Amino acid sequence: MCGIVGYLGFRNAEPIIIKGLRRLEYRGYDSSGIATVANGGLQVVKCQGKVQDLVDKIDGSLAESGIGIGHTRWATHGVPNDVNAHPHVSASGKLVLIHNGIIENYASIKEALQSRGVEFKSDTDTEVLVNLIDDIRTVEGVNLAKAVRMALNQVIGAYAICVYEIDNPTKIVVAKKGSPLVVGIGENEFFIASDATPFLEYTKTAIYLEDDEMAVVELGEEVKVRSIPNNKAINPYVHQLQMDIEAIEKGGYDHFMLKEIYEQPKSLRDALRGRLLADQGIIKMSGIFEYREKLVNADRILIIGCGTSWHAGLVAEYLFEDLARIPVEVEYASEFRYRNPVITEKDVVIAISQSGETADTLAAIKLAKERGATIFGVCNVVGSSIARESDAGAYTHAGPEIGVASTKAFTTQVAVLSLMAIQIAYEKGLLKESYYYQLLAELDAVPDKIEKMLESDSKAKYISSLFKDAPNFLYLGRGFNFPVALEGALKLKEISYIHAEGYPAAEMKHGPIALIDENMPVVVIAPKSGQYEKIVSNIQEVKARNGKVIAVVSKGDKEIAAMADHVIEIEESMEVFSPLLTTIPLQLLSYHIAVMRECNVDQPRNLAKSVTVE
Ligand code: F6R
């Protein structure tokens, strides 16, 4: 987490850094800061709060500068305050540094530096790192790049860093391990950032540093990349980025989250394009099917993810078991990696991650790989660490997701996993030809159905106005829609701060039913397909205890409409694809409730989009 931005060139760095920080604010927004050099002197401004607070604090005070680094923080070591905000300057006042990650052995290094008289101002691991580099630089008499390399060979942890010497503002040294870092290369100028969005309007030529790599970015020179452990020169792959600037702007919507909800028909079409050829009865996924034997012959599939991606994994469990008859275990990455799991060479692991950078998911697949499993990655961010670490995979092509709450990432993950499950089932000879064709046609029709459902959100808005002040919500679903209940509850809690729980509807009577009274809104996901009669009974159970039922039902459903307090209709679909449709009204419900409660929808408190700490 944390976003880092750097600029070196002929333009004034400040507006580039500030705009870049705004684009990276999704990565953390506890504090932010900037450091530039003008007239031989360092100018640092930093403060607790959002980038706008930083802009207010700067208030035009910075003189123009061709070098700058900026940071937006998701706090790990030390509370969010002005002092702990980055950039951090070394005690000698010679070096300034920004950091995304965690230095795990910072305490012992700090002690050693303190014993030699270095004084610290903040509680951060980052201030320790900048002082370690400075100490090595002066004691060993080496240049900055060498000092950075020597220091990083001493630290344990994860980092993406940018550091420069205040007396030599023509060079920035950057390094990466575990946290992302990309260098944008323009004409006589360079950009550094956690992802490419801060510099898309200036250049589309970029180098993504790999783990254990560092680079010297210097005016008038080519970017020089070296290995941190052995100092070997590396010839980096230079990417030509395909991303458009419009994709990262709000495009007339009030919030990124709303834009991303409405983008789902398009992002699903992008996820299916070239892969699902429904009229020809073909699914093409070259990345995945290179390893088709592994999948077809798998004794079991392990699915790993966190948060919303874990929920997509749960939907995939139903898909793979129902269609392809392969046993599936869905694991929280953070639990899987620490419990000495039994993994063999016959195992297939599917890692699901929007960002492709989630630290626990990345560590989990590294562990599974070491033990011989084959790894498939289902990621959104192209070139991300999880995508690179996987043996094979499929991108979800959702486009940049900037709202911290995942929306289009979830539905595109489910679409890609649906394609995989159908194709494996077909290759195993488990699907009758007619059923196979029906599945393809139905999946192909999903984007149009969602488009239709999004023509009006007035019902979701109205229901939101009635329940916006409720302190608790329950979400119930069965079968394929049980994970949707979990996802609906997660969306509500993370952006509106209302306590919500998702449950399998039948499990309610084993405990949660005790919570139901006339004040408890219960969102029941009850499309016609699936265990309809059973869920009707569950609704009766809630109504018998005076609970308020908000039911998500198939278009024209009269039976549930007669017993529920409110219904939101969705388009009809096969049960296997219903999560793609039932999720949409739940996203809208959380969105409108959060807006009505005046919450920061795109940047909910305490959260960050990319969880690169463990
Ligand atoms: C919830 C949400 C998070 C992420 C989780 C995993 O709306 O966005 O729960 O799903 O942090 O992130 P990725 O998918 O990037 O691995």
XYZ file of C-alpha atoms and ligand atoms in Angstrom:
630
model
C 0.000 0.000 0.000
C 1.110 3.627 -0.141
C 1.601 5.351 -3.453
C 4.896 6.786 -4.616
C 5.577 9.271 -7.404
C 8.772 10.824 -8.680
C 9.701 13.240 -11.458
C 13.028 14.241 -12.981
C 13.151 16.483 -16.036
C 12.576 19.929 -17.476
C 9.036 20.597 -16.217
C 8.015 21.831 -12.785
C 7.735 18.673 -10.675
C 5.099 19.886 -8.218
C 1.934 19.727 -10.363
C 3.020 16.388 -11.833
C 3.607 14.943 -8.382
C 0.322 16.297 -7.008
C -1.708 14.973 -9.942
C 0.109 11.653 -9.629
C -0.632 11.471 -5.913
C -4.320 12.080 -6.577
C -4.317 9.154 -9.008
C -2.512 6.939 -6.514
C -4.561 8.030 -3.539
C -6.513 4.757 -3.813
C -3.365 3.098 -2.425
C -3.598 4.896 0.903
C -4.740 8.256 2.155
C -3.633 8.629 5.762
C -1.101 11.336 4.921
C 0.838 12.683 1.979
C 3.939 14.705 1.218
C 6.274 16.104 -1.415
C 9.986 16.953 -1.576
C 11.533 19.112 -4.312
C 14.781 21.062 -4.621
C 15.024 24.738 -5.584
C 17.974 27.131 -5.360
C 20.089 24.390 -3.823
C 17.705 23.857 -0.932
C 15.206 21.138 -0.089
C 11.511 22.013 0.043
C 9.458 19.453 1.970
C 5.782 19.755 2.751
C 3.872 16.893 4.337
C 0.783 16.459 6.423
C -1.791 14.085 7.777
C -4.882 13.668 5.620
C -5.684 13.599 1.946
C -3.737 14.996 -0.989
C -6.099 17.988 -0.939
C -4.868 18.761 2.604
C -1.329 18.708 1.239
C -2.277 21.073 -1.589
C -3.877 23.421 0.962
C -0.768 23.279 3.104
C 1.582 23.956 0.180
C -0.608 26.909 -0.794
C 1.698 28.008 -3.620
C 4.781 28.051 -1.403
C 7.015 25.776 -3.508
C 9.480 27.303 -5.950
C 9.716 25.554 -9.334
C 11.891 22.467 -9.434
C 12.841 19.823 -12.001
C 13.056 17.090 -9.382
C 10.478 15.872 -6.936
C 9.183 12.869 -5.060
C 5.779 12.475 -3.447
C 4.025 9.930 -1.292
C 0.518 9.043 -0.179
C 0.519 6.822 2.880
C -1.385 3.892 4.317
C 0.061 3.809 7.819
C 1.920 0.719 9.069
C 4.664 1.863 11.481
C 3.583 4.932 13.380
C 0.210 6.667 13.518
C -0.877 8.874 10.628
C 0.465 12.336 11.532
C 2.594 15.056 9.951
C 5.897 13.735 11.334
C 5.385 10.160 10.173
C 4.296 11.314 6.699
C 6.800 10.752 3.866
C 9.170 11.952 2.377
C 11.737 11.362 5.114
C 15.001 13.263 5.234
C 18.150 11.698 6.713
C 19.497 13.194 9.945
C 22.398 14.813 8.038
C 19.875 16.572 5.794
C 21.580 15.102 2.709
C 19.132 12.457 1.475
C 15.384 12.368 1.003
C 13.385 9.175 0.477
C 9.876 7.772 -0.040
C 8.932 4.167 0.581
C 6.063 1.770 -0.004
C 6.398 -1.426 2.033
C 7.673 -2.564 5.400
C 11.224 -2.893 6.700
C 10.807 -5.766 9.137
C 14.214 -5.514 10.856
C 14.012 -1.750 11.248
C 14.193 -1.887 15.063
C 17.652 -3.489 15.245
C 18.998 -1.174 12.515
C 17.546 1.834 14.319
C 19.209 0.794 17.563
C 22.579 0.406 15.844
C 22.244 3.825 14.202
C 21.107 5.446 17.457
C 24.115 4.006 19.255
C 26.213 5.930 16.729
C 24.388 9.169 17.454
C 21.760 9.275 14.685
C 18.636 11.019 15.937
C 15.175 10.073 14.707
C 12.108 12.267 14.507
C 9.425 9.798 13.447
C 8.252 6.295 14.391
C 8.610 4.996 10.854
C 10.716 2.197 9.396
C 11.291 4.511 6.416
C 13.268 7.057 8.404
C 15.481 4.176 9.499
C 16.093 3.179 5.888
C 17.055 6.672 4.705
C 19.488 6.990 7.600
C 20.971 3.565 6.952
C 21.647 4.531 3.331
C 23.133 7.860 4.392
C 25.269 6.203 7.049
C 26.707 3.698 4.562
C 27.256 6.476 2.017
C 29.346 8.540 4.419
C 31.111 5.811 6.411
C 32.027 3.722 3.353
C 32.580 6.738 1.098
C 30.497 5.201 -1.720
C 28.104 6.810 -4.191
C 24.341 6.847 -3.622
C 23.549 3.850 -5.848
C 26.110 1.691 -4.108
C 24.939 2.818 -0.669
C 21.351 1.954 -1.607
C 22.405 -1.495 -2.784
C 24.451 -2.163 0.356
C 21.630 -0.987 2.604
C 18.993 -3.060 0.839
C 21.149 -6.145 1.192
C 20.898 -5.604 4.963
C 17.185 -5.046 5.253
C 14.472 -7.665 5.507
C 11.079 -6.752 4.167
C 9.306 -5.268 1.215
C 9.917 -1.981 -0.498
C 9.557 0.269 -3.461
C 11.767 3.299 -2.816
C 12.860 6.532 -4.470
C 15.779 8.410 -2.976
C 17.933 11.336 -4.055
C 20.760 13.527 -2.824
C 19.703 17.074 -2.148
C 23.103 18.339 -3.339
C 22.847 16.401 -6.604
C 19.300 16.850 -7.886
C 19.924 15.284 -11.297
C 19.645 11.685 -10.257
C 17.046 9.501 -8.462
C 17.813 5.971 -7.296
C 14.870 3.577 -7.168
C 14.550 -0.033 -6.004
C 11.904 -2.704 -5.681
C 11.140 -5.831 -3.723
C 7.562 -6.900 -3.130
C 5.954 -3.501 -3.841
C 5.398 -2.279 -7.398
C 7.521 0.361 -9.117
C 7.452 1.573 -12.704
C 9.738 4.078 -14.449
C 8.169 6.108 -17.287
C 10.627 7.282 -19.923
C 9.906 10.530 -21.780
C 12.061 12.834 -23.919
C 14.664 14.164 -21.480
C 12.429 13.393 -18.533
C 11.560 10.477 -16.264
C 8.590 9.556 -14.143
C 8.534 7.079 -11.299
C 5.378 5.670 -9.742
C 3.638 2.740 -8.082
C 1.635 2.256 -11.256
C 1.643 3.971 -14.629
C -1.417 6.180 -14.087
C 0.502 9.269 -12.863
C 2.342 9.686 -16.152
C 0.051 8.353 -18.887
C -0.404 11.767 -20.500
C 3.374 12.286 -20.757
C 4.687 8.915 -21.925
C 3.576 5.365 -22.604
C 7.117 3.953 -22.573
C 7.879 2.294 -19.275
C 10.065 -0.162 -17.411
C 8.488 -2.232 -14.647
C 11.199 -3.120 -12.151
C 11.239 -6.739 -11.000
C 11.806 -7.789 -7.394
C 15.404 -7.367 -6.235
C 16.126 -4.801 -8.931
C 17.230 -1.198 -8.579
C 17.706 1.538 -11.164
C 19.601 4.783 -11.476
C 17.452 7.388 -13.202
C 19.677 10.257 -14.307
C 19.206 13.259 -16.580
C 20.829 12.734 -19.973
C 21.439 9.021 -19.336
C 19.611 5.780 -20.079
C 17.910 4.122 -17.114
C 20.453 1.700 -15.646
C 18.959 -1.362 -13.985
C 20.999 -3.678 -11.739
C 20.366 -6.649 -9.526
C 20.401 -5.748 -5.827
C 21.845 -9.051 -4.532
C 24.765 -9.324 -6.991
C 25.032 -5.944 -8.753
C 24.708 -7.533 -12.210
C 23.625 -5.164 -15.002
C 20.149 -6.047 -16.319
C 18.701 -5.287 -19.719
C 15.119 -4.357 -18.842
C 12.073 -5.053 -20.998
C 10.678 -1.718 -22.191
C 6.870 -1.755 -22.325
C 4.642 0.298 -24.612
C 1.565 0.863 -22.455
C -1.909 0.418 -23.964
C -3.855 2.193 -21.200
C -5.897 5.335 -22.004
C -6.193 8.400 -19.834
C -10.053 8.313 -20.031
C -10.025 4.942 -18.279
C -8.673 6.551 -15.123
C -10.984 9.575 -15.022
C -14.497 9.784 -13.593
C -16.145 10.522 -16.935
C -19.060 12.524 -15.535
C -19.911 10.166 -12.664
C -19.883 11.442 -9.088
C -17.637 8.633 -7.937
C -15.301 6.070 -9.469
C -17.322 3.326 -7.808
C -20.501 4.361 -9.619
C -18.627 4.634 -12.901
C -17.175 1.186 -12.352
C -20.591 -0.318 -11.531
C -21.933 1.132 -14.782
C -18.889 -0.043 -16.725
C -19.695 -3.684 -16.022
C -21.459 -4.481 -19.310
C -18.371 -3.187 -21.140
C -15.809 -4.792 -18.860
C -17.625 -8.133 -19.106
C -17.676 -7.871 -22.894
C -13.933 -7.138 -22.754
C -13.384 -10.146 -20.467
C -15.284 -12.423 -22.861
C -14.098 -10.902 -26.154
C -12.077 -13.300 -28.306
C -12.532 -16.011 -25.689
C -16.221 -16.817 -25.880
C -17.338 -17.512 -29.450
C -20.848 -18.581 -28.547
C -22.203 -19.036 -32.067
C -19.285 -21.308 -33.012
C -19.442 -23.210 -29.729
C -15.837 -22.333 -28.895
C -14.020 -21.062 -25.805
C -10.478 -19.873 -26.535
C -8.124 -19.158 -23.649
C -4.651 -19.736 -24.971
C -2.881 -18.705 -21.755
C -4.828 -21.226 -19.708
C -5.158 -24.077 -22.161
C -1.428 -24.451 -22.645
C -1.812 -26.262 -19.328
C -5.227 -27.824 -20.093
C -4.023 -31.369 -19.220
C -3.231 -30.214 -15.709
C -6.696 -28.761 -15.241
C -8.587 -31.599 -16.897
C -6.707 -34.206 -14.848
C -6.607 -32.253 -11.580
C -7.651 -34.262 -8.517
C -8.526 -31.016 -6.837
C -8.279 -27.299 -7.382
C -7.167 -24.896 -4.676
C -8.443 -21.356 -5.082
C -6.643 -18.587 -3.236
C -7.584 -14.947 -2.785
C -8.523 -12.242 -0.294
C -11.679 -10.178 0.227
C -13.829 -9.799 -2.849
C -11.463 -11.978 -4.885
C -11.993 -14.730 -2.316
C -15.735 -14.346 -2.868
C -15.219 -14.787 -6.617
C -13.288 -17.942 -5.679
C -16.299 -19.220 -3.745
C -18.503 -18.724 -6.813
C -15.865 -20.636 -8.798
C -16.067 -23.486 -6.287
C -19.736 -23.928 -7.182
C -18.922 -23.629 -10.899
C -16.033 -26.119 -10.989
C -17.750 -28.657 -8.769
C -21.117 -28.406 -10.492
C -19.896 -28.364 -14.077
C -16.434 -29.950 -14.112
C -16.876 -32.294 -11.119
C -13.485 -31.330 -9.690
C -13.258 -30.947 -5.902
C -12.390 -27.376 -4.987
C -11.019 -25.839 -1.805
C -11.220 -22.069 -1.481
C -8.691 -20.564 0.885
C -7.970 -17.168 2.363
C -4.406 -16.552 1.168
C -3.429 -15.284 4.616
C -4.492 -18.547 6.290
C -3.276 -20.879 3.590
C 0.290 -19.666 3.624
C 0.775 -19.952 7.379
C -0.794 -23.342 8.055
C 1.679 -25.700 6.400
C -0.842 -26.812 3.779
C -0.628 -30.194 2.081
C 0.226 -29.459 -1.557
C 1.486 -31.868 -4.174
C 2.625 -31.674 -7.774
C -0.816 -32.842 -8.842
C -2.459 -29.754 -7.350
C -3.725 -26.908 -9.412
C -3.871 -23.534 -7.681
C -5.944 -20.643 -9.027
C -4.895 -17.293 -7.552
C -7.474 -14.532 -7.927
C -6.453 -10.908 -7.504
C -7.608 -7.648 -9.019
C -4.381 -5.790 -8.270
C -2.105 -8.784 -8.725
C -0.075 -7.325 -5.851
C -1.841 -8.575 -2.699
C 1.051 -9.645 -0.473
C -0.645 -12.668 1.100
C -1.877 -14.029 -2.229
C 1.553 -13.555 -3.755
C 3.279 -15.316 -0.859
C 0.709 -18.148 -0.967
C 1.340 -18.907 -4.626
C 5.089 -18.776 -4.117
C 4.678 -21.405 -1.411
C 2.418 -23.578 -3.584
C 4.854 -23.272 -6.487
C 7.805 -24.307 -4.348
C 5.862 -27.441 -3.461
C 5.289 -28.288 -7.101
C 1.726 -27.071 -7.766
C 0.783 -25.474 -11.081
C -0.389 -21.889 -10.639
C -3.052 -20.154 -12.711
C -3.459 -16.421 -12.127
C -6.727 -14.571 -12.650
C -5.618 -10.943 -12.352
C -6.768 -7.597 -13.652
C -3.565 -5.568 -13.611
C -1.396 -6.529 -16.558
C 2.206 -7.318 -15.658
C 1.425 -7.436 -11.927
C 3.480 -9.581 -9.569
C 0.898 -12.388 -9.231
C 0.415 -12.514 -12.999
C 4.164 -12.798 -13.466
C 4.591 -15.411 -10.755
C 1.868 -17.658 -12.240
C 2.632 -20.507 -14.659
C -0.339 -19.535 -16.794
C -3.329 -17.317 -16.466
C -6.030 -15.118 -17.864
C -6.374 -11.384 -17.395
C -9.853 -10.202 -16.507
C -9.607 -7.061 -18.696
C -11.844 -5.089 -16.336
C -9.801 -1.925 -16.968
C -8.415 0.207 -14.133
C -10.511 -0.104 -10.973
C -9.943 2.984 -8.860
C -12.796 2.897 -6.324
C -11.407 1.031 -3.324
C -14.476 -1.247 -3.218
C -14.234 -3.874 -5.946
C -17.165 -4.035 -8.357
C -16.260 -4.718 -11.969
C -13.224 -6.685 -10.793
C -15.560 -9.204 -9.120
C -17.904 -9.749 -12.050
C -15.071 -10.081 -14.569
C -13.288 -12.566 -12.293
C -16.482 -14.638 -12.135
C -16.862 -14.428 -15.938
C -13.297 -15.639 -16.569
C -13.667 -18.448 -14.017
C -16.988 -19.424 -15.651
C -15.234 -19.787 -19.010
C -12.571 -21.976 -17.437
C -15.072 -24.211 -15.661
C -17.271 -24.663 -18.738
C -14.363 -25.516 -20.988
C -12.810 -28.001 -18.561
C -16.209 -29.641 -18.073
C -16.655 -29.883 -21.830
C -13.211 -31.378 -22.370
C -13.933 -33.922 -19.666
C -17.007 -34.958 -21.627
C -19.331 -33.950 -18.810
C -21.576 -31.588 -20.741
C -24.134 -32.609 -23.318
C -23.599 -30.668 -26.535
C -26.928 -28.850 -26.182
C -26.229 -27.848 -22.552
C -22.747 -26.651 -23.521
C -24.196 -24.436 -26.260
C -26.838 -23.168 -23.865
C -24.162 -22.240 -21.298
C -22.176 -20.338 -23.902
C -25.216 -18.468 -25.189
C -26.372 -17.568 -21.682
C -22.950 -16.294 -20.628
C -22.736 -14.295 -23.834
C -26.059 -12.658 -22.986
C -25.034 -11.531 -19.484
C -23.515 -8.126 -20.427
C -26.719 -7.106 -22.251
C -28.825 -8.184 -19.288
C -26.720 -6.124 -16.887
C -26.954 -3.161 -19.237
C -30.742 -3.457 -19.092
C -30.722 -3.706 -15.305
C -28.591 -0.575 -15.059
C -31.082 1.494 -17.060
C -32.555 2.558 -13.746
C -31.236 2.435 -10.204
C -34.222 4.282 -8.745
C -35.438 1.244 -6.782
C -32.044 0.675 -5.157
C -31.887 4.400 -4.387
C -35.357 4.446 -2.835
C -34.657 1.390 -0.659
C -31.356 2.945 0.377
C -33.160 6.062 1.572
C -35.372 3.893 3.815
C -32.577 1.873 5.414
C -29.583 4.201 5.375
C -29.663 4.627 9.147
C -29.978 0.945 10.042
C -27.076 -0.099 12.291
C -27.012 -3.707 11.019
C -27.896 -5.663 7.902
C -28.127 -9.371 7.172
C -27.543 -10.779 3.688
C -28.817 -14.255 2.870
C -28.281 -16.423 -0.189
C -28.139 -20.093 -1.104
C -25.950 -22.102 -3.470
C -24.296 -19.933 -6.120
C -25.722 -16.890 -4.371
C -24.283 -17.595 -0.943
C -20.946 -15.955 -1.964
C -22.990 -13.029 -3.324
C -24.503 -12.597 0.154
C -20.976 -12.372 1.570
C -19.966 -9.928 -1.135
C -23.066 -7.765 -0.602
C -22.326 -7.561 3.124
C -18.665 -6.728 2.525
C -19.582 -3.922 0.102
C -21.966 -2.386 2.621
C -19.580 -2.506 5.570
C -16.535 -1.228 3.764
C -18.089 1.871 2.232
C -20.972 2.795 4.562
C -19.510 1.533 7.889
C -22.751 -0.304 8.647
C -22.222 -3.667 10.278
C -23.405 -6.372 7.891
C -23.111 -10.124 7.757
C -23.594 -12.553 4.911
C -24.935 -16.029 5.632
C -26.107 -19.097 3.773
C -29.878 -18.620 4.109
C -30.466 -22.019 5.695
C -27.753 -21.430 8.278
C -29.736 -18.517 9.693
C -31.775 -20.718 11.973
C -28.584 -21.989 13.611
C -27.925 -18.680 15.301
C -28.323 -15.398 13.404
C -32.125 -15.660 13.463
C -31.848 -14.462 17.058
C -30.890 -11.041 15.685
C -34.053 -10.592 13.677
C -36.646 -8.102 14.833
C -38.551 -5.246 13.206
C -35.355 -3.180 12.985
C -33.276 -5.691 11.062
C -33.131 -5.273 7.273
C -32.498 -8.660 5.662
C -31.375 -8.682 2.037
C -32.348 -12.005 0.507
C -30.926 -13.047 -2.846
C -33.713 -15.077 -4.357
C -33.658 -15.480 -8.129
C -36.027 -18.045 -9.687
C -33.179 -20.341 -10.670
C -31.602 -22.360 -7.885
C -33.193 -23.383 -4.617
C -36.171 -21.081 -5.036
C -38.709 -22.881 -2.841
C -36.183 -23.227 -0.038
C -35.359 -19.546 -0.056
C -39.068 -18.678 -0.070
C -39.289 -20.613 3.208
C -36.307 -18.682 4.578
C -38.075 -15.406 3.730
C -41.155 -16.643 5.597
C -38.962 -17.351 8.618
C -37.661 -13.779 8.586
C -41.134 -12.293 8.094
C -42.509 -14.419 10.956
C -40.070 -12.531 13.219
C -40.999 -9.123 11.791
C -37.691 -8.685 9.933
C -37.696 -6.274 6.985
C -37.056 -8.223 3.789
C -35.410 -6.656 0.750
C -35.448 -9.379 -1.877
C -33.464 -9.547 -5.099
C -35.803 -11.494 -7.388
C -36.196 -12.528 -10.999
C -38.250 -10.194 -13.154
C -41.996 -10.739 -12.677
C -41.717 -12.794 -9.480
C -45.091 -12.324 -7.782
C -44.717 -14.886 -5.018
C -41.821 -13.216 -3.214
C -43.118 -9.743 -4.075
C -46.229 -10.608 -2.049
C -44.295 -11.444 1.107
C -41.168 -9.198 0.968
C -41.200 -5.567 2.075
C -39.291 -4.493 -1.019
C -38.089 -6.244 -4.134
C -35.463 -5.373 -6.709
C -35.915 -7.243 -9.970
C -33.090 -8.682 -12.013
C -33.055 -10.292 -15.451
C -33.578 -14.056 -15.500
C -30.559 -16.303 -16.089
C -29.279 -19.829 -15.558
C -28.384 -20.496 -11.943
C -24.667 -20.838 -12.714
C -24.508 -17.249 -13.970
C -26.905 -15.695 -11.491
C -24.105 -14.230 -9.285
C -23.150 -11.970 -12.190
C -26.621 -10.451 -12.090
C -27.608 -10.592 -8.415
C -24.418 -8.753 -7.430
C -25.390 -5.599 -9.337
C -28.291 -4.370 -7.143
C -26.242 -5.100 -4.019
C -23.427 -2.906 -5.323
C -25.928 -0.125 -6.015
C -27.551 -0.489 -2.612
C -24.223 -0.091 -0.788
C -23.220 2.772 -3.055
C -26.397 4.794 -2.464
C -26.450 4.107 1.273
C -22.824 5.253 1.555
C -23.539 8.427 -0.437
C -26.604 9.182 1.709
C -24.531 8.686 4.865
C -21.982 11.120 3.405
C -19.208 8.550 3.488
C -16.178 8.772 1.260
C -17.280 6.134 -1.234
C -14.097 5.858 -3.278
C -11.714 6.072 -0.352
C -13.333 4.456 2.676
C -11.612 4.971 6.008
C -8.747 2.657 7.004
C -8.700 0.892 3.635
C -6.422 0.890 0.623
C -6.874 -0.626 -2.784
C -3.709 -2.603 -3.036
C -2.799 -4.527 0.110
C 0.926 -5.044 -0.255
C 1.524 -5.638 3.440
C 0.970 -9.001 5.073
C -13.295 -5.247 -1.347
C -11.954 -5.275 -1.881
C -10.940 -6.092 -1.187
C -10.055 -6.812 -2.208
C -8.906 -7.557 -1.507
C -8.073 -8.353 -2.485
O -14.138 -4.446 -2.105
O -11.668 -4.645 -2.850
O -11.521 -7.006 -0.313
O -10.839 -7.705 -2.937
O -8.110 -6.636 -0.837
O -7.482 -7.525 -3.433
P -6.953 -8.086 -4.804
O -8.126 -8.590 -5.568
O -6.298 -6.926 -5.455
O -6.006 -9.195 -4.484
